[in-house]
Amino acid sequence: MTIGDIRGILEALVLTTKAEMDRDIGRAYCADLMSDVLAFSVTHSLLITGLTNAQVIRTADVADIKAIVFVQGKRPDTETIAMAESKNIPLLATGLSMFDVCGRLYEKGMRSHPGGI
């Protein structure tokens, strides 16, 4: 699934200017605890979160997350967006709940961990 596909499925707004809409992402991880992202996420995946601070970008960089979706209409500040752009991490924002985001992506074939935890 590409970032462009994800944007369409979630009716999301792309927040970063350098987003590669054809970048392929095969897995997703949903969390607000960045320690969980570091411990359990799969590299090269999509992070779905309600947190919008700079720590999310730092965590995504360390965990090799390829894109981030912010839920509930939340948006990071301009400094956080600039940090994501400098690290080439596309940011999307949707008004959907975390539950609905996960459900829509799952319905379209997105999965989390291969085989689960």
Short mmCIF file of C-alpha atoms in Angstrom, two decimals:
data_model
loop_
_atom_site.label_atom_id
_atom_site.label_comp_id
_atom_site.label_asym_id
_atom_site.label_seq_id
_atom_site.Cartn_x
_atom_site.Cartn_y
_atom_site.Cartn_z
CA MET A 1 0.00 0.00 0.00
CA THR A 2 1.43 3.41 -0.88
CA ILE A 3 1.29 6.62 1.10
CA GLY A 4 -1.05 7.92 -1.59
CA ASP A 5 -3.36 4.94 -1.01
CA ILE A 6 -3.26 5.55 2.74
CA ARG A 7 -4.05 9.24 2.24
CA GLY A 8 -7.10 8.35 0.16
CA ILE A 9 -8.38 5.61 2.47
CA LEU A 10 -8.11 7.88 5.52
CA GLU A 11 -9.20 11.09 3.77
CA ALA A 12 -6.01 12.52 5.20
CA LEU A 13 -4.15 15.75 4.70
CA VAL A 14 -0.44 15.49 3.88
CA LEU A 15 1.45 17.82 6.22
CA THR A 16 4.97 17.48 4.82
CA THR A 17 6.02 18.93 1.49
CA LYS A 18 8.49 16.18 0.60
CA ALA A 19 6.09 13.23 0.94
CA GLU A 20 6.78 10.48 -1.57
CA MET A 21 3.20 9.45 -2.32
CA ASP A 22 4.35 6.29 -4.14
CA ARG A 23 6.42 5.03 -1.17
CA ASP A 24 5.25 1.51 -0.33
CA ILE A 25 4.34 0.63 3.26
CA GLY A 26 3.35 -2.92 4.10
CA ARG A 27 2.80 -2.82 7.86
CA ALA A 28 1.34 -0.49 10.48
CA TYR A 29 1.75 0.02 14.20
CA CYS A 30 -0.62 1.99 16.41
CA ALA A 31 0.53 3.51 19.71
CA ASP A 32 0.73 6.61 21.85
CA LEU A 33 3.51 5.22 24.06
CA MET A 34 6.77 5.80 22.22
CA SER A 35 8.45 3.14 24.36
CA ASP A 36 6.03 0.63 22.81
CA VAL A 37 6.94 1.86 19.33
CA LEU A 38 10.61 1.25 20.09
CA ALA A 39 9.94 -2.16 21.61
CA PHE A 40 7.29 -3.62 19.32
CA SER A 41 6.99 -1.82 15.97
CA VAL A 42 8.19 -3.29 12.69
CA THR A 43 10.74 -1.32 10.68
CA HIS A 44 9.62 0.30 7.42
CA SER A 45 6.07 0.59 8.75
CA LEU A 46 3.40 3.24 9.28
CA LEU A 47 2.93 4.72 12.77
CA ILE A 48 -0.62 5.68 13.75
CA THR A 49 -0.71 7.95 16.81
CA GLY A 50 -2.47 10.75 18.60
CA LEU A 51 0.75 12.30 19.88
CA THR A 52 2.02 15.30 17.97
CA ASN A 53 5.23 16.31 19.74
CA ALA A 54 8.79 16.17 18.41
CA GLN A 55 9.48 12.96 20.37
CA VAL A 56 7.24 11.11 17.89
CA ILE A 57 9.56 12.11 15.04
CA ARG A 58 12.69 11.17 17.01
CA THR A 59 11.17 7.79 17.88
CA ALA A 60 10.08 7.17 14.29
CA ASP A 61 13.59 7.95 13.10
CA VAL A 62 15.19 5.50 15.56
CA ALA A 63 12.58 2.78 14.85
CA ASP A 64 12.90 3.27 11.06
CA ILE A 65 9.22 4.18 10.68
CA LYS A 66 8.49 5.29 7.12
CA ALA A 67 5.43 7.54 7.69
CA ILE A 68 3.19 8.82 10.49
CA VAL A 69 -0.58 9.35 10.61
CA PHE A 70 -1.98 11.65 13.30
CA VAL A 71 -5.57 10.87 14.32
CA GLN A 72 -8.53 12.83 15.76
CA GLY A 73 -7.69 15.92 13.70
CA LYS A 74 -4.50 16.52 15.70
CA ARG A 75 -1.59 18.27 14.00
CA PRO A 76 2.00 18.83 15.08
CA ASP A 77 3.52 22.30 15.26
CA THR A 78 5.66 23.71 12.45
CA GLU A 79 8.94 22.79 14.17
CA THR A 80 7.87 19.15 14.41
CA ILE A 81 6.83 19.13 10.76
CA ALA A 82 10.19 20.64 9.80
CA MET A 83 11.98 17.93 11.81
CA ALA A 84 10.01 15.22 9.98
CA GLU A 85 10.87 16.79 6.63
CA SER A 86 14.57 16.86 7.53
CA LYS A 87 14.38 13.13 8.31
CA ASN A 88 12.26 12.37 5.22
CA ILE A 89 9.32 11.06 7.29
CA PRO A 90 5.98 11.93 5.65
CA LEU A 91 3.25 13.14 8.01
CA LEU A 92 -0.47 12.78 7.44
CA ALA A 93 -3.40 13.99 9.55
CA THR A 94 -6.95 12.67 9.59
CA GLY A 95 -10.07 13.54 11.54
CA LEU A 96 -10.79 9.84 12.02
CA SER A 97 -10.39 8.10 15.37
CA MET A 98 -7.51 5.71 15.94
CA PHE A 99 -10.00 2.83 15.90
CA ASP A 100 -11.44 3.89 12.54
CA VAL A 101 -7.99 4.43 11.01
CA CYS A 102 -6.90 0.93 12.01
CA GLY A 103 -10.17 -0.58 10.82
CA ARG A 104 -10.06 1.11 7.42
CA LEU A 105 -6.44 0.14 6.80
CA TYR A 106 -7.02 -3.43 7.97
CA GLU A 107 -10.05 -3.72 5.69
CA LYS A 108 -7.83 -2.70 2.75
CA GLY A 109 -5.17 -5.30 3.58
CA MET A 110 -2.75 -3.48 5.91
CA ARG A 111 -1.44 -5.66 8.73
CA SER A 112 0.74 -5.15 11.78
CA HIS A 113 3.39 -7.65 12.83
CA PRO A 114 3.96 -10.65 10.60
CA GLY A 115 2.17 -13.37 12.55
CA GLY A 116 1.45 -11.10 15.51
CA ILE A 117 3.44 -10.75 18.70
#
